[in-house]
Every structure is written in C-alpha cells, then in structure tokens.
C-alpha cells in the first residue's frame, strides 16, 4: 500500500513535466562524462561601456575561511576545495565566486583564489552547471571590472564554458536554464575563438525563448519568489550591460526586448514591497541573498533602465499575471498572494501558501511569512513550506498544496474568482482556491480582504465535506509579542510593551493558541516569533471574519 501511495505521489508530481524535460532526463542518464576541451583564449575587445555591477559582500573572511548563508567554514584548497559538513547550497556559493567582485577583497588575493581553483577543482560540485554558469560570469566581470586574468586562467575559463554548453539544465529549466543561457551569451561575446560564435548563439537562443516564458506580462518572474525576482532582474541587467560593452553583435530587436522586460521586472520588484522597503517572503524567499534594492536601483540607473517612481500614489497595485496585490489604506499596507503556481513544470520554490499575505502598520511589519533558512530536505524544510508557516487557512492541518521533499509539489491548488478593486475609502481583494477540494476535504476556500484606514477585515468561507478542524494561522513578526484574551489578541512591540500596536479580533467560537515559532528571514538565522492558531471543529458551512485594528 505504501509503495502504491508513493507511486501515485510521484505521478501527481511528474505529470506536470514538459516533454523536453523527459527527453533531457533520459539523455542525462545515458550521457557519459568526458572532459571538455579548452580553446584559444583570444578575447573580443571592449568597444562599448561595461559598467561595474553591484558590489557583493566579502564572504572570504580568512586565508582559508569563507562565510556563506551566515555560516563560516574552512576550505581545504589542496584537497579539491573540500569543506567538512557543508550543505550543498553552501558549496554552490563557494563555487559561484561572487566574492571576487567584492571591493573588500583585494584583487591580488582574488587571483590567487582563481589560480587555486584551476589547479585543484577538477570535478564534483564545482562543475555542476548552475555554479559553473555563475562562476563564468563572475570571472568575466572580474576581468573587465577589476584585474585582467592571465592567459592560462582564460584558457581554463574556455573549458568551463565548453563544459556548460554540453550540460545545460534542460531537465530543470526555469531560473537555472536562464542562468545557463546568460553565461553562454556573455562568454560568447567575451571570447573570440572557434567556439565563441556557437556559445553566443546557444545562449541567445535560450534567452530569446525564455524571456516571455519566464517573465510575465506584469514583470513578475514565473517562479513567484520576490527573492528570485531580484536575482533574475539582475540577470537581465547583466545582459544589458554585456550588450552595451560589446555593441553590434546582438540584434537590436533583442536588445530592446531585454531592456523592456528589465523595466517591467524592476517595476514589479519596486511595487511589491513593504513601506520599510523589505520584500515579502512569499515562496522560497529570504533576505541577504541578492544585493540590496538600493544597489539594484543604482545599477539600473547607470544602465539607463527606467527607474520606477519612489512613492506611488496608487492605493492598489494588482499584479494580475503573477497573482499578487498590494493595498495601502491609512497606516496599513497589505501584500496578498492571490495567485497559483505558474512554473507548473518547475515548482521547486513554491510553498503551500495559497491566499497568504503579509501586513505592515506604518514602517513595522507585523504579520509575515516564516521565511526559509535552508534547502536541504528534512523536518525544518517541510515545516517552512507548509500552510501552517504562513498566514493561511488549513483544514485538518493539511497543506493547501501537496508539497513534499525539498523542491517537489504533487497536487496543486488552482486560484479563481479574483477581484482587486476600490470602493470609496475601502480596498477589496478576493480570491478562492481548490486545494482542499482536490483532497476531498471541502469545497473551494474563499478569502476576502477588506482594507480601510481603520481596520483590515479578513473573511474566510469554506464548506466542509466532513466534520473537520479548521485552523487560521497568523505569524507574528519577532519584534512583537502577543497577549491572548477570549476573543482578541493584542500585539505589543518589544521596545514599547506599554503601548498596544494592534489587536486581532475574532469570533469567540474559535479557540486561540499562541505558540513560539521560528522566523527565518535569512539563511542560517532563526529568530523566535509567535504563531497564532484560531481553531474550531465544525461541519458544513464555515465562515469567519478576523478583524485587525490599530490604535489611533
């Protein structure tokens, strides 16, 4: 029985893959590993203006110590850059080589690191396609922005590019595949040898096919993660920068198309933010991975990519294609997820957060997602992707989407009946999803947010198929403490316990449980927050309105 259940779980997951992914997976299994050839390191002269990109943190902290994801480890350079007890993501960061473009690390020291890598890293994680893609671009950036690479290092770089050209991630697609294309495109411009034209056209082909696939009409990236939105927006900027540095090679229509998509992506990124400038942690998102928004805006301005207005007068922003909304009324700012999985064949960064939201009052974020601090499979990863880790409704403590393992999703919730409109001083956002209907637990779950300068009212409606437990979760930011009474939860800022910041009012038929939870706003860092669970056991029609008010 367990084997059958596991088989069905796999089927519900794998049936969403594209045919091209299946072919690529089979080809990967049959492929024999062989060493890529190195080529003449002849370079294309820079004929245009190549700008320095965002400064990256100096993660190289000592002669053999690095710090990534808020964790420091020593590296055995002579032993293939081996690291004891490092996660796969930590090792990936080591081999990205972002740190060589940090002004905090002297260029001479960076050259010694590159030399060591060339001498000692011959196989393994270092040569996986994604870190190889990022490393290629970082080495080219280092050459053009900081210090020229000697000929033998450039020759090794051609070998890395050739290796990547034979191992693009067509089985994964999504942001990894875009990074593969970007690296081939930029390397094809940078080098001028017998293979560079093929690298350039292979990269260009990937970029042209993926631009409209991955970037939606409203500018949002289709994996629906505000963190990855920033990473992919920078990818677009680097394509624009390379096109400016090597003018005349890229078709003008392609240059204009990349610039237009970059503007839309920047507009999305700028729009879906809290008043304090922080982005919501929807899906796999954390702070401290991409450069700061200020650095991204600076780079955009230098590239003459149109910057969005710093303060929008629009009270309601509806990102229809990607499925998000931002509403402001009085001191309230609501960021709502009213969409569904868009990258159906690559949902690895999706969570079971259907109809989730975050809320700020003034410059303070009050209700947040718990965030992520790891990607490796295990109890913590499962918990961070669960419905209970978000400001969502759950039936019988089940997830709204069938998330499992580190990056997999089987059954997916579909969202419909989406409304985002203003009515006088009120803003109304509504949507429903069928995640629990697919589990035969209930009909569609609908949620309506009604925002005014005085309060936010959240009405949840669902018809249960069987006697069930209904839970509504609220994740309180770690800067606040919650005091629970019979039908109200009062929130106090830790710096001012005598002043009530907000109150969450609910129907007394719901019991309220406040318990500690982990808030992970950065990889490797966990803070204690509070999870509120409003719960009742019922059958048939369920309707509940939660009202959040602030002290005037």
Short mmCIF file of C-alpha atoms in Angstrom, two decimals:
data_model
loop_
_atom_site.label_atom_id
_atom_site.label_comp_id
_atom_site.label_asym_id
_atom_site.label_seq_id
_atom_site.Cartn_x
_atom_site.Cartn_y
_atom_site.Cartn_z
CA UNK A 1 0.00 0.00 0.00
CA UNK A 2 2.84 2.39 0.87
CA UNK A 3 4.52 1.61 -2.44
CA UNK A 4 1.29 2.39 -4.32
CA UNK A 5 0.82 5.67 -2.43
CA UNK A 6 4.40 6.68 -3.15
CA UNK A 7 3.95 5.81 -6.81
CA UNK A 8 0.82 7.96 -7.04
CA UNK A 9 2.64 10.82 -5.30
CA UNK A 10 5.38 10.61 -7.92
CA UNK A 11 2.79 10.50 -10.71
CA UNK A 12 0.99 13.59 -9.41
CA UNK A 13 4.37 15.34 -9.33
CA UNK A 14 5.96 14.20 -12.58
CA UNK A 15 2.92 14.51 -14.82
CA UNK A 16 3.47 18.28 -14.98
CA UNK A 17 6.92 17.97 -16.61
CA UNK A 18 7.40 19.12 -20.18
CA UNK A 19 8.21 16.56 -22.85
CA UNK A 20 11.56 18.29 -23.37
CA UNK A 21 12.38 17.71 -19.70
CA UNK A 22 11.69 13.98 -20.03
CA UNK A 23 13.98 13.74 -23.06
CA UNK A 24 16.66 15.71 -21.22
CA UNK A 25 16.36 13.46 -18.15
CA UNK A 26 16.77 10.31 -20.23
CA UNK A 27 19.71 11.85 -22.10
CA UNK A 28 21.32 12.78 -18.77
CA UNK A 29 21.05 9.20 -17.54
CA UNK A 30 22.65 7.84 -20.72
CA UNK A 31 25.32 10.51 -21.00
CA UNK A 32 28.94 9.55 -20.47
CA UNK A 33 31.10 12.02 -18.61
CA UNK A 34 34.09 13.35 -20.51
CA UNK A 35 36.45 16.27 -20.08
CA UNK A 36 35.57 19.34 -22.11
CA UNK A 37 38.18 20.76 -24.42
CA UNK A 38 39.90 24.10 -23.78
CA UNK A 39 40.20 26.65 -26.57
CA UNK A 40 42.34 29.63 -27.52
CA UNK A 41 41.72 32.43 -25.01
CA UNK A 42 41.52 35.19 -27.63
CA UNK A 43 39.28 38.00 -26.43
CA UNK A 44 36.88 40.39 -28.11
CA UNK A 45 37.99 44.00 -27.44
CA UNK A 46 35.55 46.01 -25.35
CA UNK A 47 34.13 48.50 -27.85
CA UNK A 48 31.47 49.96 -25.57
CA UNK A 49 30.92 50.79 -21.92
CA UNK A 50 30.98 47.90 -19.46
CA UNK A 51 29.77 49.04 -16.04
CA UNK A 52 30.66 47.60 -12.64
CA UNK A 53 27.75 45.62 -11.23
CA UNK A 54 26.51 45.62 -7.62
CA UNK A 55 29.19 45.13 -5.01
CA UNK A 56 28.90 41.74 -3.34
CA UNK A 57 29.67 41.06 0.34
CA UNK A 58 33.23 39.99 1.14
CA UNK A 59 32.49 36.39 2.05
CA UNK A 60 36.19 35.45 2.01
CA UNK A 61 36.99 36.05 5.68
CA UNK A 62 40.45 34.48 6.27
CA UNK A 63 43.23 32.72 4.34
CA UNK A 64 41.14 29.54 4.07
CA UNK A 65 37.77 30.52 5.57
CA UNK A 66 34.57 31.61 3.85
CA UNK A 67 31.20 32.75 5.18
CA UNK A 68 28.02 32.00 3.25
CA UNK A 69 24.42 31.74 4.42
CA UNK A 70 25.55 33.13 7.80
CA UNK A 71 27.76 30.08 8.36
CA UNK A 72 31.57 30.05 8.32
CA UNK A 73 33.65 27.06 7.24
CA UNK A 74 37.25 26.29 6.40
CA UNK A 75 38.15 25.12 2.91
CA UNK A 76 40.88 22.58 2.15
CA UNK A 77 42.14 24.12 -1.08
CA UNK A 78 44.72 21.44 -1.90
CA UNK A 79 42.12 18.71 -1.36
CA UNK A 80 39.80 19.77 -4.19
CA UNK A 81 38.38 22.68 -2.19
CA UNK A 82 36.83 20.21 0.21
CA UNK A 83 34.60 21.52 3.00
CA UNK A 84 33.60 19.43 6.00
CA UNK A 85 29.88 19.20 6.82
CA UNK A 86 28.80 21.88 4.34
CA UNK A 87 25.34 21.87 2.78
CA UNK A 88 25.01 21.62 -1.00
CA UNK A 89 23.86 25.25 -1.17
CA UNK A 90 26.89 26.41 0.86
CA UNK A 91 29.21 24.57 -1.56
CA UNK A 92 27.36 26.09 -4.50
CA UNK A 93 28.01 29.56 -3.05
CA UNK A 94 31.69 28.73 -2.67
CA UNK A 95 31.95 27.90 -6.36
CA UNK A 96 29.85 30.85 -7.59
CA UNK A 97 32.86 33.15 -6.94
CA UNK A 98 30.66 36.17 -6.17
CA UNK A 99 33.28 37.23 -3.61
CA UNK A 100 35.91 38.11 -6.22
CA UNK A 101 33.76 41.09 -7.22
CA UNK A 102 33.71 42.41 -3.68
CA UNK A 103 35.79 45.55 -3.25
CA UNK A 104 36.52 44.29 0.28
CA UNK A 105 38.74 41.50 -1.11
CA UNK A 106 41.99 42.68 -2.79
CA UNK A 107 42.26 41.77 -6.48
CA UNK A 108 45.62 40.00 -5.94
CA UNK A 109 44.01 37.75 -3.34
CA UNK A 110 41.14 37.00 -5.75
CA UNK A 111 43.62 35.99 -8.45
CA UNK A 112 45.27 33.57 -6.02
CA UNK A 113 41.88 32.00 -5.29
CA UNK A 114 41.14 31.61 -9.00
CA UNK A 115 44.57 30.06 -9.54
CA UNK A 116 43.96 27.62 -6.69
CA UNK A 117 40.55 26.65 -8.07
CA UNK A 118 42.01 25.96 -11.53
CA UNK A 119 44.75 23.79 -10.04
CA UNK A 120 42.66 21.86 -7.53
CA UNK A 121 38.99 21.70 -8.65
CA UNK A 122 38.79 19.12 -11.39
CA UNK A 123 35.34 17.57 -10.79
CA UNK A 124 32.33 17.36 -8.49
CA UNK A 125 30.00 20.14 -7.28
CA UNK A 126 32.36 22.80 -8.65
CA UNK A 127 31.48 21.74 -12.20
CA UNK A 128 27.71 21.48 -11.78
CA UNK A 129 26.01 23.59 -14.48
CA UNK A 130 24.45 26.22 -12.21
CA UNK A 131 27.56 27.21 -10.18
CA UNK A 132 29.56 26.97 -13.41
CA UNK A 133 27.16 29.47 -15.05
CA UNK A 134 27.52 31.98 -12.23
CA UNK A 135 31.28 31.48 -11.96
CA UNK A 136 31.80 32.11 -15.71
CA UNK A 137 30.05 35.47 -15.48
CA UNK A 138 31.86 36.40 -12.25
CA UNK A 139 35.28 35.66 -13.75
CA UNK A 140 34.42 37.73 -16.83
CA UNK A 141 33.19 40.53 -14.58
CA UNK A 142 36.44 40.36 -12.59
CA UNK A 143 38.49 40.58 -15.80
CA UNK A 144 36.52 43.55 -17.16
CA UNK A 145 35.98 45.40 -13.88
CA UNK A 146 38.95 44.69 -11.59
CA UNK A 147 42.03 42.91 -12.95
CA UNK A 148 42.82 41.07 -16.19
CA UNK A 149 43.10 37.29 -15.98
CA UNK A 150 46.34 35.78 -17.30
CA UNK A 151 46.20 33.59 -20.40
CA UNK A 152 46.26 30.19 -18.65
CA UNK A 153 43.27 31.16 -16.48
CA UNK A 154 41.38 32.39 -19.52
CA UNK A 155 42.10 29.10 -21.24
CA UNK A 156 40.63 27.24 -18.28
CA UNK A 157 37.60 29.54 -18.49
CA UNK A 158 37.02 28.47 -22.11
CA UNK A 159 36.98 24.86 -20.87
CA UNK A 160 34.31 25.77 -18.31
CA UNK A 161 32.19 27.44 -20.99
CA UNK A 162 32.52 24.43 -23.29
CA UNK A 163 31.58 22.14 -20.40
CA UNK A 164 28.49 24.25 -19.72
CA UNK A 165 27.50 24.28 -23.39
CA UNK A 166 27.36 20.46 -23.25
CA UNK A 167 25.46 20.34 -19.94
CA UNK A 168 22.73 22.98 -19.94
CA UNK A 169 19.93 22.19 -17.49
CA UNK A 170 17.10 21.40 -19.89
CA UNK A 171 15.81 18.83 -17.40
CA UNK A 172 15.25 21.60 -14.82
CA UNK A 173 14.56 24.70 -16.95
CA UNK A 174 13.36 27.84 -15.06
CA UNK A 175 15.95 30.11 -13.39
CA UNK A 176 18.81 27.60 -13.74
CA UNK A 177 18.31 27.35 -17.50
CA UNK A 178 18.16 31.15 -17.81
CA UNK A 179 21.47 31.40 -15.91
CA UNK A 180 22.98 28.83 -18.32
CA UNK A 181 21.86 30.95 -21.28
CA UNK A 182 23.16 34.17 -19.75
CA UNK A 183 26.61 32.64 -19.14
CA UNK A 184 26.90 31.26 -22.69
CA UNK A 185 25.69 34.56 -24.16
CA UNK A 186 28.19 36.69 -22.21
CA UNK A 187 31.07 34.23 -22.73
CA UNK A 188 30.31 34.18 -26.46
CA UNK A 189 30.70 37.95 -26.54
CA UNK A 190 33.81 37.95 -24.32
CA UNK A 191 35.79 35.35 -26.29
CA UNK A 192 36.71 35.39 -29.96
CA UNK A 193 37.70 31.85 -30.91
CA UNK A 194 36.44 28.89 -32.93
CA UNK A 195 33.69 28.08 -30.42
CA UNK A 196 32.62 31.53 -29.22
CA UNK A 197 30.09 32.06 -32.02
CA UNK A 198 28.31 28.83 -31.08
CA UNK A 199 28.34 29.72 -27.38
CA UNK A 200 26.88 33.13 -28.19
CA UNK A 201 24.09 31.78 -30.40
CA UNK A 202 23.26 28.95 -27.98
CA UNK A 203 22.97 31.49 -25.17
CA UNK A 204 20.99 33.91 -27.32
CA UNK A 205 18.59 31.13 -28.30
CA UNK A 206 17.94 30.25 -24.64
CA UNK A 207 17.42 33.89 -23.68
CA UNK A 208 15.06 34.62 -26.56
CA UNK A 209 12.97 31.52 -25.84
CA UNK A 210 12.86 32.08 -22.06
CA UNK A 211 12.22 35.82 -21.83
CA UNK A 212 8.46 35.62 -22.44
CA UNK A 213 8.23 32.19 -20.82
CA UNK A 214 9.74 33.24 -17.50
CA UNK A 215 8.85 36.94 -17.25
CA UNK A 216 5.12 37.53 -17.15
CA UNK A 217 3.20 40.48 -18.57
CA UNK A 218 3.27 42.36 -15.26
CA UNK A 219 7.07 41.89 -14.94
CA UNK A 220 6.93 39.16 -12.32
CA UNK A 221 9.15 36.10 -12.70
CA UNK A 222 7.05 32.97 -13.10
CA UNK A 223 8.54 31.17 -10.07
CA UNK A 224 6.75 33.81 -7.93
CA UNK A 225 9.51 34.37 -5.37
CA UNK A 226 10.38 38.01 -4.55
CA UNK A 227 13.95 36.88 -3.77
CA UNK A 228 14.39 35.17 -7.13
CA UNK A 229 12.71 38.15 -8.78
CA UNK A 230 15.72 40.20 -7.74
CA UNK A 231 18.23 37.57 -8.84
CA UNK A 232 16.60 37.27 -12.28
CA UNK A 233 16.20 41.03 -12.64
CA UNK A 234 19.95 41.35 -12.11
CA UNK A 235 20.44 38.65 -14.77
CA UNK A 236 18.57 40.92 -17.19
CA UNK A 237 20.71 43.89 -16.19
CA UNK A 238 23.89 41.88 -16.81
CA UNK A 239 22.63 41.01 -20.29
CA UNK A 240 22.02 44.71 -20.97
CA UNK A 241 25.49 45.56 -19.60
CA UNK A 242 27.18 42.96 -21.82
CA UNK A 243 25.23 44.19 -24.84
CA UNK A 244 26.48 47.72 -24.14
CA UNK A 245 30.07 46.51 -23.69
CA UNK A 246 30.11 44.58 -26.96
CA UNK A 247 27.81 46.60 -29.25
CA UNK A 248 26.83 45.44 -32.71
CA UNK A 249 26.84 41.69 -32.00
CA UNK A 250 23.31 41.41 -30.65
CA UNK A 251 20.26 42.03 -32.87
CA UNK A 252 18.77 45.41 -31.95
CA UNK A 253 15.30 43.92 -31.54
CA UNK A 254 16.72 41.53 -28.91
CA UNK A 255 18.49 44.35 -27.04
CA UNK A 256 15.26 46.38 -26.96
CA UNK A 257 13.27 43.34 -25.85
CA UNK A 258 15.66 42.60 -22.96
CA UNK A 259 15.54 46.26 -21.90
CA UNK A 260 11.74 46.31 -21.95
CA UNK A 261 11.48 43.10 -19.90
CA UNK A 262 14.08 44.51 -17.47
CA UNK A 263 11.95 47.64 -16.96
CA UNK A 264 8.85 45.55 -16.24
CA UNK A 265 10.78 43.31 -13.84
CA UNK A 266 12.15 46.34 -11.98
CA UNK A 267 8.67 47.87 -11.76
CA UNK A 268 7.30 44.64 -10.24
CA UNK A 269 10.20 44.44 -7.81
CA UNK A 270 9.72 48.04 -6.73
CA UNK A 271 5.95 47.73 -6.38
CA UNK A 272 5.60 44.63 -4.21
CA UNK A 273 7.37 45.88 -1.09
CA UNK A 274 6.54 46.88 2.47
CA UNK A 275 6.73 50.58 3.45
CA UNK A 276 10.13 49.91 5.08
CA UNK A 277 11.44 48.69 1.71
CA UNK A 278 11.51 44.97 2.57
CA UNK A 279 10.06 42.48 0.14
CA UNK A 280 7.53 39.85 1.27
CA UNK A 281 8.87 36.34 1.88
CA UNK A 282 6.43 34.53 -0.39
CA UNK A 283 7.64 31.13 -1.61
CA UNK A 284 11.35 30.47 -1.22
CA UNK A 285 12.47 33.94 -0.18
CA UNK A 286 14.96 35.28 2.34
CA UNK A 287 16.94 38.46 2.85
CA UNK A 288 20.68 38.72 2.33
CA UNK A 289 20.93 36.61 -0.83
CA UNK A 290 20.52 39.18 -3.64
CA UNK A 291 22.19 42.58 -3.36
CA UNK A 292 20.17 45.29 -1.66
CA UNK A 293 17.40 47.02 -3.60
CA UNK A 294 19.44 50.24 -3.38
CA UNK A 295 22.34 48.54 -5.20
CA UNK A 296 19.95 47.11 -7.81
CA UNK A 297 18.33 50.52 -8.39
CA UNK A 298 21.77 52.13 -8.68
CA UNK A 299 22.85 49.65 -11.34
CA UNK A 300 19.56 50.13 -13.21
CA UNK A 301 20.05 53.90 -13.23
CA UNK A 302 23.60 53.59 -14.57
CA UNK A 303 22.31 51.32 -17.34
CA UNK A 304 19.63 53.92 -18.18
CA UNK A 305 16.89 51.44 -17.31
CA UNK A 306 13.87 53.48 -16.30
CA UNK A 307 13.52 53.62 -12.52
CA UNK A 308 10.03 53.40 -11.01
CA UNK A 309 8.73 56.35 -9.03
CA UNK A 310 9.96 56.15 -5.44
CA UNK A 311 6.48 56.70 -3.99
CA UNK A 312 3.40 55.57 -5.87
CA UNK A 313 0.14 57.39 -5.21
CA UNK A 314 -1.80 54.29 -6.25
CA UNK A 315 -3.55 52.75 -3.24
CA UNK A 316 -3.99 49.43 -5.02
CA UNK A 317 -1.48 47.63 -7.22
CA UNK A 318 -2.72 44.42 -8.81
CA UNK A 319 -0.10 42.23 -10.48
CA UNK A 320 -2.62 40.14 -12.39
CA UNK A 321 -0.30 37.84 -14.35
CA UNK A 322 1.82 36.77 -11.36
CA UNK A 323 -1.05 36.83 -8.87
CA UNK A 324 -0.19 39.39 -6.20
CA UNK A 325 -1.74 42.58 -4.87
CA UNK A 326 -0.54 45.48 -2.75
CA UNK A 327 -3.04 47.72 -0.95
CA UNK A 328 -2.48 50.77 1.24
CA UNK A 329 -5.03 52.50 3.47
CA UNK A 330 -4.09 54.78 6.33
CA UNK A 331 -1.17 53.18 8.17
CA UNK A 332 -1.96 49.71 6.79
CA UNK A 333 -0.06 48.06 3.95
CA UNK A 334 -1.31 44.66 2.78
CA UNK A 335 0.63 42.35 0.44
CA UNK A 336 -1.58 39.47 -0.71
CA UNK A 337 -0.83 36.29 -2.64
CA UNK A 338 -3.85 35.66 -4.86
CA UNK A 339 -2.14 33.54 -7.49
CA UNK A 340 -1.14 29.96 -8.15
CA UNK A 341 1.91 28.03 -9.30
CA UNK A 342 2.85 29.44 -12.71
CA UNK A 343 6.00 27.41 -13.39
CA UNK A 344 3.98 24.20 -13.40
CA UNK A 345 6.90 22.10 -14.66
CA UNK A 346 9.32 23.57 -12.09
CA UNK A 347 7.52 24.41 -8.82
CA UNK A 348 10.57 23.80 -6.62
CA UNK A 349 10.43 27.20 -4.90
CA UNK A 350 6.66 27.12 -4.25
CA UNK A 351 5.09 26.74 -0.80
CA UNK A 352 1.64 25.67 0.40
CA UNK A 353 0.76 29.33 0.95
CA UNK A 354 -2.47 29.72 -1.05
CA UNK A 355 -4.16 33.06 -0.24
CA UNK A 356 -1.43 34.01 2.21
CA UNK A 357 -0.49 37.60 2.98
CA UNK A 358 1.81 39.90 4.91
CA UNK A 359 0.83 43.08 6.75
CA UNK A 360 2.63 46.24 7.84
CA UNK A 361 1.45 49.03 10.09
CA UNK A 362 3.44 52.16 9.36
CA UNK A 363 7.08 51.16 8.99
CA UNK A 364 6.65 47.97 11.04
CA UNK A 365 5.98 44.54 9.54
CA UNK A 366 3.52 42.81 11.87
CA UNK A 367 2.27 39.68 10.05
CA UNK A 368 4.91 37.89 7.99
CA UNK A 369 5.80 34.55 6.44
CA UNK A 370 8.20 32.46 8.47
CA UNK A 371 10.71 32.53 5.59
CA UNK A 372 13.33 29.88 4.80
CA UNK A 373 16.77 29.18 6.22
CA UNK A 374 17.70 26.03 4.29
CA UNK A 375 17.01 23.97 1.18
CA UNK A 376 18.15 20.55 2.33
CA UNK A 377 15.40 18.00 2.85
CA UNK A 378 14.19 17.39 6.40
CA UNK A 379 11.69 18.34 9.05
CA UNK A 380 12.57 22.04 9.03
CA UNK A 381 12.32 22.34 5.25
CA UNK A 382 8.96 20.54 5.28
CA UNK A 383 7.70 22.83 8.04
CA UNK A 384 8.83 26.03 6.29
CA UNK A 385 6.93 25.08 3.13
CA UNK A 386 3.76 24.10 5.00
CA UNK A 387 0.48 26.03 5.20
CA UNK A 388 0.97 26.45 8.95
CA UNK A 389 4.11 28.52 8.28
CA UNK A 390 2.05 31.20 6.51
CA UNK A 391 -0.89 33.49 7.21
CA UNK A 392 -3.31 30.98 5.75
CA UNK A 393 -6.28 28.69 6.46
CA UNK A 394 -5.83 24.93 6.87
CA UNK A 395 -8.32 22.07 7.17
CA UNK A 396 -7.33 19.18 9.44
CA UNK A 397 -3.80 20.63 9.45
CA UNK A 398 -3.37 19.63 5.81
CA UNK A 399 -1.43 21.71 3.30
CA UNK A 400 -3.24 23.64 0.59
CA UNK A 401 -0.68 22.31 -1.91
CA UNK A 402 0.91 18.87 -1.78
CA UNK A 403 4.48 19.99 -1.13
CA UNK A 404 7.00 17.27 -0.36
CA UNK A 405 10.74 16.63 -0.27
CA UNK A 406 12.84 19.76 -0.79
CA UNK A 407 11.52 21.06 -4.08
CA UNK A 408 8.54 18.96 -5.13
CA UNK A 409 4.82 19.63 -5.43
CA UNK A 410 2.23 16.99 -6.37
CA UNK A 411 -1.39 18.24 -6.26
CA UNK A 412 -1.57 21.99 -6.85
CA UNK A 413 -4.26 24.48 -5.85
CA UNK A 414 -5.91 26.49 -8.60
CA UNK A 415 -6.96 30.06 -7.86
CA UNK A 416 -10.07 31.69 -9.31
CA UNK A 417 -12.68 34.43 -8.79
CA UNK A 418 -10.01 37.05 -8.33
CA UNK A 419 -11.11 40.60 -7.52
CA UNK A 420 -8.97 43.61 -6.66
CA UNK A 421 -10.85 46.91 -6.56
CA UNK A 422 -11.53 50.06 -4.59
CA UNK A 423 -14.91 51.06 -3.16
CA UNK A 424 -14.70 54.54 -1.71
CA UNK A 425 -12.08 54.52 1.00
CA UNK A 426 -12.11 50.70 1.15
CA UNK A 427 -9.99 48.30 -0.89
CA UNK A 428 -11.41 44.84 -1.55
CA UNK A 429 -9.31 41.86 -2.61
CA UNK A 430 -10.90 38.45 -3.09
CA UNK A 431 -9.84 35.04 -4.39
CA UNK A 432 -10.57 31.37 -3.88
CA UNK A 433 -8.60 28.16 -4.34
CA UNK A 434 -9.48 24.47 -4.72
CA UNK A 435 -6.58 22.90 -2.82
CA UNK A 436 -8.80 21.23 -0.21
CA UNK A 437 -11.40 20.26 -2.79
CA UNK A 438 -8.77 18.11 -4.52
CA UNK A 439 -8.19 16.34 -1.20
CA UNK A 440 -11.95 15.71 -0.76
CA UNK A 441 -11.91 17.75 2.44
CA UNK A 442 -14.10 20.66 1.38
CA UNK A 443 -15.30 22.86 -1.43
CA UNK A 444 -13.28 25.88 -2.57
CA UNK A 445 -11.83 28.10 0.14
CA UNK A 446 -12.52 31.79 -0.49
CA UNK A 447 -10.85 34.68 1.27
CA UNK A 448 -11.76 38.35 1.14
CA UNK A 449 -9.61 41.15 2.48
CA UNK A 450 -11.47 44.41 3.12
CA UNK A 451 -9.00 47.17 3.96
CA UNK A 452 -9.85 50.64 5.26
CA UNK A 453 -7.80 53.23 7.19
CA UNK A 454 -9.42 51.92 10.38
CA UNK A 455 -9.11 48.14 10.04
CA UNK A 456 -8.37 45.09 7.93
CA UNK A 457 -11.17 42.51 7.83
CA UNK A 458 -10.36 39.02 6.54
CA UNK A 459 -13.35 36.79 5.79
CA UNK A 460 -12.74 33.09 5.17
CA UNK A 461 -15.51 30.91 3.75
CA UNK A 462 -15.47 27.17 3.04
CA UNK A 463 -17.98 24.29 3.00
CA UNK A 464 -16.61 21.18 4.71
CA UNK A 465 -17.35 17.69 3.40
CA UNK A 466 -16.92 16.01 6.80
CA UNK A 467 -16.61 17.03 10.46
CA UNK A 468 -13.26 18.79 10.41
CA UNK A 469 -10.90 21.05 12.25
CA UNK A 470 -10.44 24.49 10.67
CA UNK A 471 -7.31 26.48 11.56
CA UNK A 472 -6.48 30.05 10.62
CA UNK A 473 -2.82 30.88 11.18
CA UNK A 474 -1.20 34.25 11.82
CA UNK A 475 2.58 34.59 12.01
CA UNK A 476 3.63 37.48 14.25
CA UNK A 477 6.93 39.21 13.47
CA UNK A 478 9.67 38.53 16.02
CA UNK A 479 9.71 42.23 17.03
CA UNK A 480 6.26 41.81 18.62
CA UNK A 481 4.77 39.82 21.46
CA UNK A 482 1.16 38.61 21.54
CA UNK A 483 -1.20 38.60 24.54
CA UNK A 484 -4.29 36.44 24.07
CA UNK A 485 -7.67 37.05 25.64
CA UNK A 486 -11.07 35.43 24.99
CA UNK A 487 -11.81 36.99 21.60
CA UNK A 488 -8.85 39.29 20.95
CA UNK A 489 -5.09 39.04 20.53
CA UNK A 490 -3.18 42.19 21.44
CA UNK A 491 0.20 42.89 19.85
CA UNK A 492 2.89 44.92 21.59
CA UNK A 493 6.25 45.96 20.19
CA UNK A 494 9.08 44.56 22.31
CA UNK A 495 10.58 48.05 22.64
CA UNK A 496 7.33 49.52 23.97
CA UNK A 497 5.38 46.96 25.97
CA UNK A 498 3.10 49.61 27.43
CA UNK A 499 1.72 50.65 24.02
CA UNK A 500 -0.55 48.36 22.04
CA UNK A 501 0.42 48.26 18.36
CA UNK A 502 -2.58 46.31 17.01
CA UNK A 503 -5.34 43.95 18.01
CA UNK A 504 -6.63 40.86 16.21
CA UNK A 505 -10.33 40.33 16.93
CA UNK A 506 -12.03 37.01 16.24
CA UNK A 507 -15.25 35.09 16.89
CA UNK A 508 -15.35 33.51 20.37
CA UNK A 509 -16.39 30.21 18.74
CA UNK A 510 -12.73 29.94 17.70
CA UNK A 511 -10.17 28.91 20.27
CA UNK A 512 -6.87 30.78 20.15
CA UNK A 513 -3.49 29.16 20.67
CA UNK A 514 -0.27 31.19 20.73
CA UNK A 515 2.96 29.26 20.45
CA UNK A 516 6.59 30.07 19.62
CA UNK A 517 7.71 29.53 16.02
CA UNK A 518 10.90 30.06 14.09
CA UNK A 519 11.12 33.18 11.94
CA UNK A 520 13.85 32.65 9.33
CA UNK A 521 14.37 35.87 7.43
CA UNK A 522 17.89 34.87 6.38
CA UNK A 523 19.53 31.56 5.61
CA UNK A 524 21.25 30.19 8.68
CA UNK A 525 19.49 32.54 11.12
CA UNK A 526 16.39 31.74 13.13
CA UNK A 527 14.56 34.10 15.48
CA UNK A 528 11.66 33.33 17.77
CA UNK A 529 8.32 34.68 16.64
CA UNK A 530 4.76 33.76 17.55
CA UNK A 531 2.26 31.69 15.60
CA UNK A 532 -1.41 32.26 16.42
CA UNK A 533 -3.78 29.44 15.56
CA UNK A 534 -7.50 30.19 15.60
CA UNK A 535 -9.25 26.82 15.56
CA UNK A 536 -12.68 25.27 15.70
CA UNK A 537 -14.21 21.90 14.87
CA UNK A 538 -17.28 22.04 12.68
CA UNK A 539 -19.05 20.58 9.65
CA UNK A 540 -20.87 22.07 6.68
CA UNK A 541 -20.62 25.79 6.01
CA UNK A 542 -17.82 27.68 7.78
CA UNK A 543 -17.49 31.45 7.67
CA UNK A 544 -15.29 33.57 9.89
CA UNK A 545 -14.19 37.21 9.87
CA UNK A 546 -10.97 38.27 11.57
CA UNK A 547 -10.60 42.00 12.17
CA UNK A 548 -7.21 43.65 12.67
CA UNK A 549 -7.31 47.17 14.10
CA UNK A 550 -4.61 49.59 15.18
CA UNK A 551 -4.50 52.15 17.93
CA UNK A 552 -5.35 55.56 16.51
#
